[in-house]
Coordinates of C-alpha atoms and ligand atoms in Angstrom, one line a residue:
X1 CA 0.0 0.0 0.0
X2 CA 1.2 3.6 -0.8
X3 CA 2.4 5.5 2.2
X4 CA 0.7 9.2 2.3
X5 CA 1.3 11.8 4.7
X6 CA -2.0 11.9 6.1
X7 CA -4.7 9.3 7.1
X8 CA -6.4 12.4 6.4
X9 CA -6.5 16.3 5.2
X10 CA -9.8 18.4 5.3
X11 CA -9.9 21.1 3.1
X12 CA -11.9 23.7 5.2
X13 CA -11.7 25.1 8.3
X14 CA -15.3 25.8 9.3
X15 CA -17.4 23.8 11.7
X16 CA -18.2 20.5 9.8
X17 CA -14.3 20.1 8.6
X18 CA -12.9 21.0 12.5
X19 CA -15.5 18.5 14.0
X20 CA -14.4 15.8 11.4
X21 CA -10.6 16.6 11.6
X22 CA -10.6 16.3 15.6
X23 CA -12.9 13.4 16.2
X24 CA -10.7 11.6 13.0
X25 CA -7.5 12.4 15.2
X26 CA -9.1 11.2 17.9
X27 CA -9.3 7.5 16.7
X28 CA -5.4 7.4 15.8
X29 CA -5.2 8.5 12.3
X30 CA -2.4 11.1 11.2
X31 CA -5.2 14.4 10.2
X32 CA -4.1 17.9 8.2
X33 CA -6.4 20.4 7.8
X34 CA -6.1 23.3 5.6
X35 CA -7.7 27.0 5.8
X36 CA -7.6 30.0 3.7
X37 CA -9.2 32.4 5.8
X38 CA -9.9 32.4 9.5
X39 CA -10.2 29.1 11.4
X40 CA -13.9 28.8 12.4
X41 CA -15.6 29.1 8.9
X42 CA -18.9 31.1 8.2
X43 CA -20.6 30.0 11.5
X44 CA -18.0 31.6 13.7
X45 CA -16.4 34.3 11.1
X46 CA -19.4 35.5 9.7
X47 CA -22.6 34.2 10.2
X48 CA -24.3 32.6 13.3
X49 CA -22.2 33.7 15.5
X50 CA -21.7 37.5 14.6
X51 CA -25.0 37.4 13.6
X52 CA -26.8 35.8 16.5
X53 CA -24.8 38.7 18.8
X54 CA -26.4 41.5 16.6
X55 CA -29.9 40.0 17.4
X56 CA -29.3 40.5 21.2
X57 CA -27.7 43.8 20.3
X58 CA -30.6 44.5 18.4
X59 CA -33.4 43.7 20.6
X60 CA -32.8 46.3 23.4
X61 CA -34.6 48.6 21.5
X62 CA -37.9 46.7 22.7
X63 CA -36.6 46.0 25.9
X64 CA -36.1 49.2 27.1
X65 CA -39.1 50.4 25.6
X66 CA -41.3 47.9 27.6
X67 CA -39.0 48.6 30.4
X68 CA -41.1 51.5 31.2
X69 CA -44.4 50.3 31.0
X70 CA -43.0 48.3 33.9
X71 CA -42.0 51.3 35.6
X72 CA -38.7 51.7 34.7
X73 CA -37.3 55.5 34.6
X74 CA -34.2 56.4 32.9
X75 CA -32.7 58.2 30.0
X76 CA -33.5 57.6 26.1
X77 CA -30.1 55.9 25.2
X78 CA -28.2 55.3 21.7
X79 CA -26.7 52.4 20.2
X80 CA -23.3 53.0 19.4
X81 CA -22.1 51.0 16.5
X82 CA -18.2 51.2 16.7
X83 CA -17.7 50.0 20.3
X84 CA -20.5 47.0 19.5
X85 CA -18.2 46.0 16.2
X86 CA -14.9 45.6 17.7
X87 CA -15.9 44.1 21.1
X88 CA -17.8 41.4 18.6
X89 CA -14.4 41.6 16.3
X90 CA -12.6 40.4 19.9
X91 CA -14.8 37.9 20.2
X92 CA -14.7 36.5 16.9
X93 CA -11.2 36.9 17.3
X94 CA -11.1 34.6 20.6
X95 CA -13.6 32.2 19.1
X96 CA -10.7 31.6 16.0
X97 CA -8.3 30.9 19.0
X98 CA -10.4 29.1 20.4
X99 CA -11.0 26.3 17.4
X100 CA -7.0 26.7 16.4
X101 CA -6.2 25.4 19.6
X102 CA -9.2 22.6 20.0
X103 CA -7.3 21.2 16.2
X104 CA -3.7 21.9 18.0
X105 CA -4.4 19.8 21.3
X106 CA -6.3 16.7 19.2
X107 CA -2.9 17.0 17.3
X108 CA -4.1 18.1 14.0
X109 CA -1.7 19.4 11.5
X110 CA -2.3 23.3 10.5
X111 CA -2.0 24.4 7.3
X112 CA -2.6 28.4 6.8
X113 CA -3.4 28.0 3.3
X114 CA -5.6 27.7 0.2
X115 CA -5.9 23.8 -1.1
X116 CA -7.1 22.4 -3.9
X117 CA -7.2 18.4 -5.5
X118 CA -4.2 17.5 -7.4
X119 CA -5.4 14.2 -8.1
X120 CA -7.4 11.5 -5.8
X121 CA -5.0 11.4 -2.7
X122 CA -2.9 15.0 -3.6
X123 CA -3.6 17.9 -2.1
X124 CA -2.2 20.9 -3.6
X125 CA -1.2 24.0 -1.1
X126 CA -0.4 27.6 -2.2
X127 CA 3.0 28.4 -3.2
X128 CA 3.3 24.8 -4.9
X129 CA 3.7 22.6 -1.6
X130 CA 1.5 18.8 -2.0
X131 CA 0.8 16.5 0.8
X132 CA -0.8 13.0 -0.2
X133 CA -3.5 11.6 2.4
X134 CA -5.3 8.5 2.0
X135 CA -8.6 10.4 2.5
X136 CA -9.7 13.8 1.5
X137 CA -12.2 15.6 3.4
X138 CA -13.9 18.7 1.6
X139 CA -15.6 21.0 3.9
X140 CA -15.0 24.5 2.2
X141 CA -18.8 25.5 2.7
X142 CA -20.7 28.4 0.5
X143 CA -20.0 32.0 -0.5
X144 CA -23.4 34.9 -0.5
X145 CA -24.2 35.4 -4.2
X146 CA -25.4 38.7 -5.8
X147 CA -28.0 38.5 -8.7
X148 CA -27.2 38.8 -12.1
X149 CA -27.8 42.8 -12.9
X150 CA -25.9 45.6 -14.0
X151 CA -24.1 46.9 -10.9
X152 CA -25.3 44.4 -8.4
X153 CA -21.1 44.5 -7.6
X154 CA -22.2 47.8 -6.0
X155 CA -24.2 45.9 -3.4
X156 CA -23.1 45.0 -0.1
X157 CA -23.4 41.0 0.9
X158 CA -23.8 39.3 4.5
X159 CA -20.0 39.4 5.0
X160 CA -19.7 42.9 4.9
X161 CA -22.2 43.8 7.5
X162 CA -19.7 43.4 10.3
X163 CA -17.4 45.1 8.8
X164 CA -19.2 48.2 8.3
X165 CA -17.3 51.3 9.1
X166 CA -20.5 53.1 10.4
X167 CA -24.4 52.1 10.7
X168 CA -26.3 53.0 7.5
X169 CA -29.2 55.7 8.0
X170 CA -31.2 53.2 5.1
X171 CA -31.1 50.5 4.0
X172 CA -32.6 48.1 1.0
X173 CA -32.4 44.5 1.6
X174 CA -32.7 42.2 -1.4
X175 CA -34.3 38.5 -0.6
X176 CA -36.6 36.9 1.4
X177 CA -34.9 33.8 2.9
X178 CA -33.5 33.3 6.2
X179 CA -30.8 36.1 6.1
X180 CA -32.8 38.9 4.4
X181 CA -35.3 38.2 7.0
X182 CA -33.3 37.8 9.9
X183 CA -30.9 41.5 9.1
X184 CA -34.1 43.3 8.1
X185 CA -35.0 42.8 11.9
X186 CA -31.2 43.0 13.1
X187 CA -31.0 46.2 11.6
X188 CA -34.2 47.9 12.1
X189 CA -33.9 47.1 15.6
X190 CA -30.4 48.6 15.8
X191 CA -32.6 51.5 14.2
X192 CA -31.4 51.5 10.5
X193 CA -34.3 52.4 8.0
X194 CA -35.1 49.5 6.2
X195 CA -36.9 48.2 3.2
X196 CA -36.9 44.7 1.9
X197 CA -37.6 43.9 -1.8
X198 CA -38.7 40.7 -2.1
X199 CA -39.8 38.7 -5.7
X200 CA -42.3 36.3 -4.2
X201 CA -45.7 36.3 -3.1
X202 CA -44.5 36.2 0.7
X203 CA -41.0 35.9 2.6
X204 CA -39.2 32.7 3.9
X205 CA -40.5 30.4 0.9
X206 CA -41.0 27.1 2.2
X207 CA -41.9 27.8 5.9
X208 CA -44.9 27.0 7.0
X209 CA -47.7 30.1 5.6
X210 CA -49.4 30.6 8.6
X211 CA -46.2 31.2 10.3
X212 CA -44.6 33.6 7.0
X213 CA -48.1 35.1 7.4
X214 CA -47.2 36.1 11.0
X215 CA -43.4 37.5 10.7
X216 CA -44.2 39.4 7.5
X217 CA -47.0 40.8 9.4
X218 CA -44.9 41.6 12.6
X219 CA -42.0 42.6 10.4
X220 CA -44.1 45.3 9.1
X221 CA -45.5 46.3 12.3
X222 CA -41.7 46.8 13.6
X223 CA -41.3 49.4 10.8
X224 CA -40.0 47.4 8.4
X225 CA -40.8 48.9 4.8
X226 CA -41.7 45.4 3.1
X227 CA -42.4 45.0 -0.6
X228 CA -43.3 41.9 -1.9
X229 CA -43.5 40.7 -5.5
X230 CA -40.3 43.4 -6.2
X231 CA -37.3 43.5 -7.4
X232 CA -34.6 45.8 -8.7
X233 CA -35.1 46.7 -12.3
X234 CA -31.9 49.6 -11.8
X235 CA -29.3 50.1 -9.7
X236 CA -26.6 52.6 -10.1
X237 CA -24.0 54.9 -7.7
X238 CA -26.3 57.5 -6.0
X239 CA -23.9 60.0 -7.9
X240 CA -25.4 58.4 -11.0
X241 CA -28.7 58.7 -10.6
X242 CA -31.4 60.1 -13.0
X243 CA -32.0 63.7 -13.5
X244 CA -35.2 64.7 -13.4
X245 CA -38.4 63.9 -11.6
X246 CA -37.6 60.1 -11.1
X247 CA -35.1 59.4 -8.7
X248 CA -34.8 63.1 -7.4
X249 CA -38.3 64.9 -6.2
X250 CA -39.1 64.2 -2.2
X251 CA -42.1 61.6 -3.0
X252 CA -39.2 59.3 -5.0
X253 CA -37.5 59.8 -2.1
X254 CA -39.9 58.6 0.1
X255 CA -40.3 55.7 -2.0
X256 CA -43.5 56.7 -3.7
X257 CA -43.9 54.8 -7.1
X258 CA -42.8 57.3 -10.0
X259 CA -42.5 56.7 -13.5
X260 CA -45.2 53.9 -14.4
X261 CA -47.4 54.9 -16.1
X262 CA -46.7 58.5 -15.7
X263 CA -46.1 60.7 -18.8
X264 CA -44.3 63.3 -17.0
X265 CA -41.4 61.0 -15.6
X266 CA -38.3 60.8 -17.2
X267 CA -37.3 58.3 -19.4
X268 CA -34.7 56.1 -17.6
X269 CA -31.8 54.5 -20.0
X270 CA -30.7 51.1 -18.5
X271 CA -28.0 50.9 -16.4
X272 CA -24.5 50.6 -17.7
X273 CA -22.1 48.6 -15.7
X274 CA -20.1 51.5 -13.6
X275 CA -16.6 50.5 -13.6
X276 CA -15.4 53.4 -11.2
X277 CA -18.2 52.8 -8.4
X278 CA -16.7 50.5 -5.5
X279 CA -19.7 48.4 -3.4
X280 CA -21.0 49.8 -0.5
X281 CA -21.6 53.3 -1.4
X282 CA -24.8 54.8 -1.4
X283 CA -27.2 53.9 -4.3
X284 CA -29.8 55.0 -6.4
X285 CA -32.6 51.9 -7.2
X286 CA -35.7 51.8 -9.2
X287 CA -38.0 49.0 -8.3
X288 CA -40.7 47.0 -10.2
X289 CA -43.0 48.6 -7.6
X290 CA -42.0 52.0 -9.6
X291 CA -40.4 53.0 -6.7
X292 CA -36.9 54.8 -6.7
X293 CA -34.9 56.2 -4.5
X294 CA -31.5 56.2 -3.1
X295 CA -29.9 53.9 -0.2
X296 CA -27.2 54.1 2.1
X297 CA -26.5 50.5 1.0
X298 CA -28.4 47.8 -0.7
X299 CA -27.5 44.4 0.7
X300 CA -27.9 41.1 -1.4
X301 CA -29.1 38.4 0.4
X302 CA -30.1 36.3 -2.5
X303 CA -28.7 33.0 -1.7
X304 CA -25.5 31.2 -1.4
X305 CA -23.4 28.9 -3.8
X306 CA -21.0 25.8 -2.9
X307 CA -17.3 27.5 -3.1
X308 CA -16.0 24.3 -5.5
X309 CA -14.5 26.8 -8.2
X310 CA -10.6 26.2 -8.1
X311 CA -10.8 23.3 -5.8
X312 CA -9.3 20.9 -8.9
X313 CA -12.6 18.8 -8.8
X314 CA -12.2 18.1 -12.5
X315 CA -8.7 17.0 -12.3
X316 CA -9.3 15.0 -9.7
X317 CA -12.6 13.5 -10.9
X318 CA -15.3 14.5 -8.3
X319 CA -18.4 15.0 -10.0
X320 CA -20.8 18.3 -9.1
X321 CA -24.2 19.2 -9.6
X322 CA -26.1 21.7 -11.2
X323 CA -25.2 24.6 -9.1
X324 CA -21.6 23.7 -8.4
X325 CA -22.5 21.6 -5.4
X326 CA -20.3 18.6 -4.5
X327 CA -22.3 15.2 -5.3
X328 CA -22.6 12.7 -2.6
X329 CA -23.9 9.5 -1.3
X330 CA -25.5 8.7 1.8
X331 CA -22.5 8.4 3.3
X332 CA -20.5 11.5 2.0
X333 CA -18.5 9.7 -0.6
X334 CA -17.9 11.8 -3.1
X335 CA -17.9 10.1 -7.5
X336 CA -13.8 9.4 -6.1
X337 CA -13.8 6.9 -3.6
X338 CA -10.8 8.3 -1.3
X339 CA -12.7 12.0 -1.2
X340 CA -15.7 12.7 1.0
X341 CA -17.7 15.7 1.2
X342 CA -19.8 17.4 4.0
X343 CA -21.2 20.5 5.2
X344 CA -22.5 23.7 2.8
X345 CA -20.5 22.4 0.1
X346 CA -22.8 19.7 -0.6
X347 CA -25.8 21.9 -0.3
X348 CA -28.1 19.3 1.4
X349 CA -29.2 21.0 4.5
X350 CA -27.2 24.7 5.0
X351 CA -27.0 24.2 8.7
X352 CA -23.5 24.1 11.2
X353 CA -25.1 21.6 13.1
X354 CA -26.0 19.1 9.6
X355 CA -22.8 20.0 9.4
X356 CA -21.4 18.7 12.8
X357 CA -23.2 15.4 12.0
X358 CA -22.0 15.1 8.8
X359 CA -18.5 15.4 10.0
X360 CA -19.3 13.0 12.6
X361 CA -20.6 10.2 10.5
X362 CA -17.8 10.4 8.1
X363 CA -15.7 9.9 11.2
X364 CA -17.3 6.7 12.3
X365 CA -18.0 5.8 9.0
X366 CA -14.0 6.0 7.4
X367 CA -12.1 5.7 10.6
X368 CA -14.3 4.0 12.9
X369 CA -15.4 1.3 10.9
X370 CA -19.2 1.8 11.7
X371 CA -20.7 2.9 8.2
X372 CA -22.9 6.1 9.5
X373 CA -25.5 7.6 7.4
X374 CA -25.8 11.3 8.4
X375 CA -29.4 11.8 9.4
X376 CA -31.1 14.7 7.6
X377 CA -34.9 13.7 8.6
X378 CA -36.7 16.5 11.1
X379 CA -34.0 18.5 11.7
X380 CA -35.3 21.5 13.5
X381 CA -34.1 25.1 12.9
X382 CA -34.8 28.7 13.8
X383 CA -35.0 31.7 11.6
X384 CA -33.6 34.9 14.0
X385 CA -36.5 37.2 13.2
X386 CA -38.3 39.1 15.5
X387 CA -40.0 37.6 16.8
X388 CA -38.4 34.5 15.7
X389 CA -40.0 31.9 13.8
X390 CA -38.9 27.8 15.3
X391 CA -39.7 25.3 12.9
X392 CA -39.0 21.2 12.8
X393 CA -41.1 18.6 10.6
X394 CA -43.5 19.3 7.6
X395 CA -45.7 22.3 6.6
X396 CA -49.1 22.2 7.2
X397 CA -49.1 22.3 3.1
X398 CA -46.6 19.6 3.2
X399 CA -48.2 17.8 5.0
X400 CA -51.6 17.5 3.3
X401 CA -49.9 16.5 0.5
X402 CA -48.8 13.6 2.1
X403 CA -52.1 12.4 4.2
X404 CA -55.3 13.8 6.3
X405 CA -53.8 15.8 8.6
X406 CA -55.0 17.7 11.8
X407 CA -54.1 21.3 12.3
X408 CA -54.1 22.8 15.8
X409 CA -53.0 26.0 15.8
X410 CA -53.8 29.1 18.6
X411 CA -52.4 32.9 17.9
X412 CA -52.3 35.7 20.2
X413 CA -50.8 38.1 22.1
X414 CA -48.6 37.5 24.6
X415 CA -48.7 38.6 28.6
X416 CA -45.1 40.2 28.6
X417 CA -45.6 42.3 25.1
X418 CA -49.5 43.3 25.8
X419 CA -49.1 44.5 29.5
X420 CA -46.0 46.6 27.8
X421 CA -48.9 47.4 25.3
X422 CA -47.4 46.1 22.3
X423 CA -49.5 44.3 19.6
X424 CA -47.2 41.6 18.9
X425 CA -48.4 38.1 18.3
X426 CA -47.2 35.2 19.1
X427 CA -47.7 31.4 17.4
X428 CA -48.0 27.8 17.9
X429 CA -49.1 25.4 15.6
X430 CA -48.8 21.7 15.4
X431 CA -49.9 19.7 12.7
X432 CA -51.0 16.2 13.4
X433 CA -51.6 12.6 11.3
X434 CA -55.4 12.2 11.3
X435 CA -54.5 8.1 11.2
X436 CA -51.3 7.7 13.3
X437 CA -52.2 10.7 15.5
X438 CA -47.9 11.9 15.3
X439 CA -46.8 14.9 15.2
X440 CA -45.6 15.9 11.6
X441 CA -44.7 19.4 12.3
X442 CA -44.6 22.1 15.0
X443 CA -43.7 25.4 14.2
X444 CA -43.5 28.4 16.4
X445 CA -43.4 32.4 16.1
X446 CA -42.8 34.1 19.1
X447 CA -39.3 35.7 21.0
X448 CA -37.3 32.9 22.3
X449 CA -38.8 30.3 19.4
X450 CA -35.1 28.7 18.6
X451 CA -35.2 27.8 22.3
X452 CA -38.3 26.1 22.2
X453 CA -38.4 24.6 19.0
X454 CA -35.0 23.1 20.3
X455 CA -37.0 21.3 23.1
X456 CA -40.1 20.8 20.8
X457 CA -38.3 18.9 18.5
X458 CA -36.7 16.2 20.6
X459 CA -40.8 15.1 21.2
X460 CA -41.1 15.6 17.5
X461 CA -38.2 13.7 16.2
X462 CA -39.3 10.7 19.0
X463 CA -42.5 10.2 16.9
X464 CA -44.8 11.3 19.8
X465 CA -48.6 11.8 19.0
X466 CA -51.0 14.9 19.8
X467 CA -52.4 12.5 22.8
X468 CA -48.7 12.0 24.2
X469 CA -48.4 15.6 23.8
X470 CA -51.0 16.1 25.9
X471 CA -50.3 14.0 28.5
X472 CA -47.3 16.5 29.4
X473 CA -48.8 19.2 32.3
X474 CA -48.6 22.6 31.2
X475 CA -46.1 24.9 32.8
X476 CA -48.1 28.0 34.0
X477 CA -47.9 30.8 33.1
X478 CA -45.9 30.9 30.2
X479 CA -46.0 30.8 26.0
X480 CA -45.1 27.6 25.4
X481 CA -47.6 25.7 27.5
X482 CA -49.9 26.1 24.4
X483 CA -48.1 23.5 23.0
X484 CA -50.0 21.2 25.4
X485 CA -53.0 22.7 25.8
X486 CA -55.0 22.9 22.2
X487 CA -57.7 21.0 22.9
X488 CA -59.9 20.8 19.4
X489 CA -58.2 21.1 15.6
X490 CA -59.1 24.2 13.8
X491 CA -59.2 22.6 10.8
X492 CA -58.5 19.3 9.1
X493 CA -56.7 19.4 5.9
Ligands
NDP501 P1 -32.2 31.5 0.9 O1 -32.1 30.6 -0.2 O2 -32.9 31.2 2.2 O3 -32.9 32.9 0.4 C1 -32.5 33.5 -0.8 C2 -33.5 34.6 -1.1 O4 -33.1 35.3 -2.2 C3 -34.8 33.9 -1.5 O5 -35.8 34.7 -0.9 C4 -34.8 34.0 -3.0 O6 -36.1 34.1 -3.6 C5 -34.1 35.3 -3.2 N1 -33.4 35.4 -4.5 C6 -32.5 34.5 -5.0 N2 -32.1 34.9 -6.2 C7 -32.6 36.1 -6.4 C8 -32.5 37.1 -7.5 N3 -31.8 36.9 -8.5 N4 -33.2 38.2 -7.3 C9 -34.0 38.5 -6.2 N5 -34.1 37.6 -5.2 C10 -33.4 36.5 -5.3 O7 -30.7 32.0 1.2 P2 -30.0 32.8 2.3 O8 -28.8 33.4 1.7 O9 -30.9 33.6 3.1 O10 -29.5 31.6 3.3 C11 -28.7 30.5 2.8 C12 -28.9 29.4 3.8 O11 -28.1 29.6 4.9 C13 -30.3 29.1 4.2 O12 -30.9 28.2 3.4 C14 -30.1 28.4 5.6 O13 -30.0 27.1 5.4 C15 -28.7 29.0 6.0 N6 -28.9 30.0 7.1 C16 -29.5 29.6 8.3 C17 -29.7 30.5 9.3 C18 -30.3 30.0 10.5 O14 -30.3 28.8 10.8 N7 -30.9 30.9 11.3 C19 -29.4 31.9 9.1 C20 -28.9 32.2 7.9 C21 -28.6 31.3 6.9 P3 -37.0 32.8 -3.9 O15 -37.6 32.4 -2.5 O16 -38.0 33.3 -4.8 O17 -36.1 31.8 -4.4

């Protein structure tokens, strides 16, 4: 047998490609791992983590607002942007540390560097170097994508939110998935003008609708300016934009539609490409609403794409899908037998913990000798909205697809925001097998959801029926006990 350097190198740094690197160590095997960028990946660099820490930053707002209506007295404060950014830079900073020195003690080899597939054991480093392993490990996860239009290089992406030099005054937010949603909140609440274009009939496409029904709702009701069935038919530098009435008169700037179907507007030529303009800067943007108007910033959130370009995939033989994504079996195994694949990469399920697992099972499955299929059936997740929305299991619309189903499902406000007169809402539905009597699907909208769906979904994943949920006491007085306590479906479907 050929000798190699390495039982095994992961190419990838983030959460998946640690997890698998260390736990692989742990059983023995000689492991390298490479990065290009900070140890920790977009979870810890640039997305849950930073993220998740400007949703607490952003929800004082509301606290201290209902702090008076429970008889609090003091001083209307401000949130100060730079002091919040580089505390959360230190503790990004600490986090990288943090993971470099988890890989260091399980004895993992560092490699500071960008690697790519020389062939089906060689991995090639920058500046030339290869190291042969007897497994690869690809775990380079996902880049944010901007849409194909004329300037959309202008636009800012999810990356580049923590490294803004100063809070925007407005904002437009392009998208309606997770991240749109979840930075339209961050940044209103932070108290950033925003207005969210999205092209579809309602945000956070394949969520259950009564739930999207809710958080658009709320999202409005926070001051978010939403517009659905819209997108961005021009973009240009704010230094570029129109003369004349569109564009330039107070009601454009207020977002007003001008220039459909009105003969006094001027006629807008298409957007050229500008070369000079550098993203981030304000812009100008004319909507299919007929809106335009100009924007400290418009940020893309319109999706993400497996980063597989340059990784060598072709020499090497691994074969990819239709959006770049690595293919895989059950088990991770890539079309090349000695190379695996886990984590955003693969686009399965875009989630650090899928992740984890995925890691995990390759672990037992290559070093372990217990073939592992990583389990992708009722995971739960949260989208960080305000309130958030807590989901695990099928729609109520996937759901009658499959068979009869049940719907329970009870909205109102809750004690904490109505005392503090607030009209938010809150929501708990469950949707339940007419023949087996499970539960398919819970999914909550409310503060604190991620929590609870978390608890939720161990019931959920165990197979346990409406009656079993029932059996469990209610805990008095709080939101959640309504997840024992609907009585009588509101529908069947
Ligand atoms: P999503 O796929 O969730 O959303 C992308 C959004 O952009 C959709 O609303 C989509 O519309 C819209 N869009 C796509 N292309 C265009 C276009 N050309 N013009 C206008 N709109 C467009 O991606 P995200 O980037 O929000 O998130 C990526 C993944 O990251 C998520 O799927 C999730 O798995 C993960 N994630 C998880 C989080 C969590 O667990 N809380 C937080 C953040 C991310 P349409 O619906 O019509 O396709």
């Amino acid at each position: 047998m050929a000798d190699f350097d390495y039982d095994l190198f992961v190419i990838g740094g983030g959460s998946g490609g640690v997890r698998a690197a260390r736990t692989a160590a742990a059983t023995g095997a000689k492991v390298g791992l490479a990065e290009e960028s900070r140890m920790g990946g977009t979870c810890v660099i640039r997305g849950c983590v930073p993220k998740k820490l400007m949703v607490f930053a952003s929800t004082y707002r509301d606290t201290f607002a209902d702090a008076r209506s429970y008889g609090w007295d003091f001083p209307d404060g401000t949130f100060r942007w730079a002091p919040f950014r580089d505390k959360l830079h230190a503790e990004l900073d600490r986090l990288e540390e943090v993971y470099r020195s988890l890989l260091d003690k399980s004895g993992v080899d560092i490699h500071d560097a960008r690697a790519s597939l020389a062939d089906p054991h060689t991995v090639r480093l920058d500046g030339g170097r290869t190291v042969t392993a007897k497994h690869i490990l690809i775990a380079v996860g996902g880049h944010p994508v901007r849409p194909e239009i004329a300037n959309a290089h202008l636009g800012l992406v999810s990356d580049d939110i923590f490294q803004l030099d100063a809070l925007p005054k407005s904002v437009l937010i392009v998208g309606g998935g997770y991240i749109a949603c979840e930075f339209a909140c961050i940044l209103s609440g932070l108290g950033v003008e925003v207005t969210q274009h999205y092209r579809g009939a309602q945000i956070l496409r394949g969520f259950d609708d009564e739930a999207r029904g809710l958080i658009s709702e709320m999202m409005q009701a926070r001051g978010i300016d939403l517009h659905l069935g819209t997108n961005i038919v021009d973009l240009r530098p704010a230094s570029e934009a129109p003369e004349g009435p569109v564009g330039t008169g107070s009601d454009a700037a207020m977002g007003a539609p001008v220039g459909v179907g009105d003969a006094t507007a001027t006629v807008v030529e298409p957007a050229r490409p500008s070369a000079t303009a550098r993203p981030g800067g304000p812009v100008w943007v004319k909507a299919t609403n007929g809106s335009a108007r100009s924007f400290d910033h418009v940020i893309f959130a319109t999706g993400r794409a497996p980063n597989t370009s340059g990784l060598g995939l072709e020499e090497a033989g691994v074969t990819t899908g239709r959006r770049g994504e690595i293919l895989v079996d059950d088990y991770s195994q890539t079309s090349v037998p000695s190379i695996y694949a886990i984590g955003d990469v693969t686009d399965r399920i875009q989630l650090t913990p899928v992740a984890i697992r995925e890691g995990m099972a390759f672990t037992e499955t290559v070093f372990k000798g217990n073939p592992t299929k990583p389990d992708h059936a009722l995971v739960p997740s949260a989208v960080f909205t305000q309130p958030e929305l807590g989901t695990v299991g099928l729609t109520e619309e996937e759901a009658r697809d499959q068979e009869p189903v049940d719907i329970y499902c009870t909205s109102f406000r809750p004690m904490q925001q109505a005392f503090a007169g607030r009209q938010d809402r809150v929501l708990f539905k469950l949707v339940v097998s007419k023949d087996s009597r499970r539960v398919l699907g819970c999914h909550i909208v409310a503060d604190h959801a991620g929590e609870m769906i978390q608890l939720a979904g161990i019931a959920v994943k165990a197979g346990l029926t409406k009656e079993q949920f029932d059996a469990t006491c209610a805990v008095h007085p709080t939101v959640a006990e309504e997840l024992v306590t609907m009585a009588v479906p509101i529908r069947s479907a």
